[in-house]
């Protein structure tokens, strides 16, 4: 299908469906790329590792975390 044919098909849609499509397309432009996402996660992992190494955070065991979470829901 050519871009012109796609455009004609889209313009033939009801206004609400065109609006929905516009939102989807705009969201897709704002979404970070896969390499960007990987870079973001890597930076976050490094930041967290630095916080642990510098003693800025207190580590807890899985069992302690489970108890804390359960206490929140009681």
C-alpha positions as semicolon CSV with decimal commas, in nm:
position;residue;x (nm);y (nm);z (nm)
1;X;0,000;0,000;0,000
2;X;0,140;0,340;-0,094
3;X;0,157;0,636;0,145
4;X;-0,108;0,813;-0,064
5;X;-0,343;0,515;-0,039
6;X;-0,285;0,497;0,338
7;X;-0,358;0,868;0,369
8;X;-0,680;0,835;0,170
9;X;-0,789;0,537;0,382
10;X;-0,718;0,724;0,703
11;X;-0,905;1,034;0,591
12;X;-1,204;0,811;0,520
13;X;-1,223;0,700;0,883
14;X;-1,467;0,855;1,127
15;X;-1,331;1,150;1,324
16;X;-1,302;0,954;1,652
17;X;-1,097;0,679;1,485
18;X;-0,870;0,938;1,319
19;X;-0,820;1,107;1,656
20;X;-0,730;0,773;1,814
21;X;-0,480;0,708;1,535
22;X;-0,327;1,054;1,581
23;X;-0,272;0,981;1,951
24;X;-0,110;0,647;1,872
25;X;0,120;0,805;1,616
26;X;0,219;1,092;1,844
27;X;0,291;0,851;2,128
28;X;0,511;0,647;1,896
29;X;0,717;0,957;1,817
30;X;0,773;1,033;2,186
31;X;0,874;0,678;2,277
32;X;1,246;0,625;2,331
33;X;1,425;0,384;2,099
34;X;1,540;0,042;2,220
35;X;1,906;0,155;2,246
36;X;1,792;0,461;2,443
37;X;1,596;0,239;2,681
38;X;1,898;0,013;2,729
39;X;2,117;0,317;2,803
40;X;1,864;0,446;3,056
41;X;1,851;0,110;3,237
42;X;2,230;0,078;3,235
43;X;2,267;0,427;3,383
44;X;2,012;0,343;3,652
45;X;2,189;0,015;3,736
46;X;2,521;0,198;3,765
47;X;2,366;0,468;3,985
48;X;2,217;0,204;4,214
49;X;2,545;0,012;4,231
50;X;2,727;0,336;4,319
51;X;2,470;0,404;4,596
52;X;2,531;0,056;4,738
53;X;2,910;0,085;4,716
54;X;2,904;0,428;4,882
55;X;2,676;0,308;5,161
56;X;2,402;0,557;5,073
57;X;2,137;0,284;5,080
58;X;2,065;0,007;5,325
59;X;2,024;-0,336;5,173
60;X;1,763;-0,573;5,310
61;X;1,718;-0,945;5,254
62;X;1,434;-1,084;5,051
63;X;1,275;-1,212;5,371
64;X;1,292;-0,866;5,531
65;X;1,140;-0,710;5,222
66;X;0,857;-0,965;5,222
67;X;0,780;-0,888;5,588
68;X;0,779;-0,514;5,520
69;X;0,548;-0,552;5,223
70;X;0,312;-0,781;5,414
71;X;0,302;-0,530;5,701
72;X;0,191;-0,258;5,461
73;X;-0,113;-0,462;5,360
74;X;-0,229;-0,546;5,711
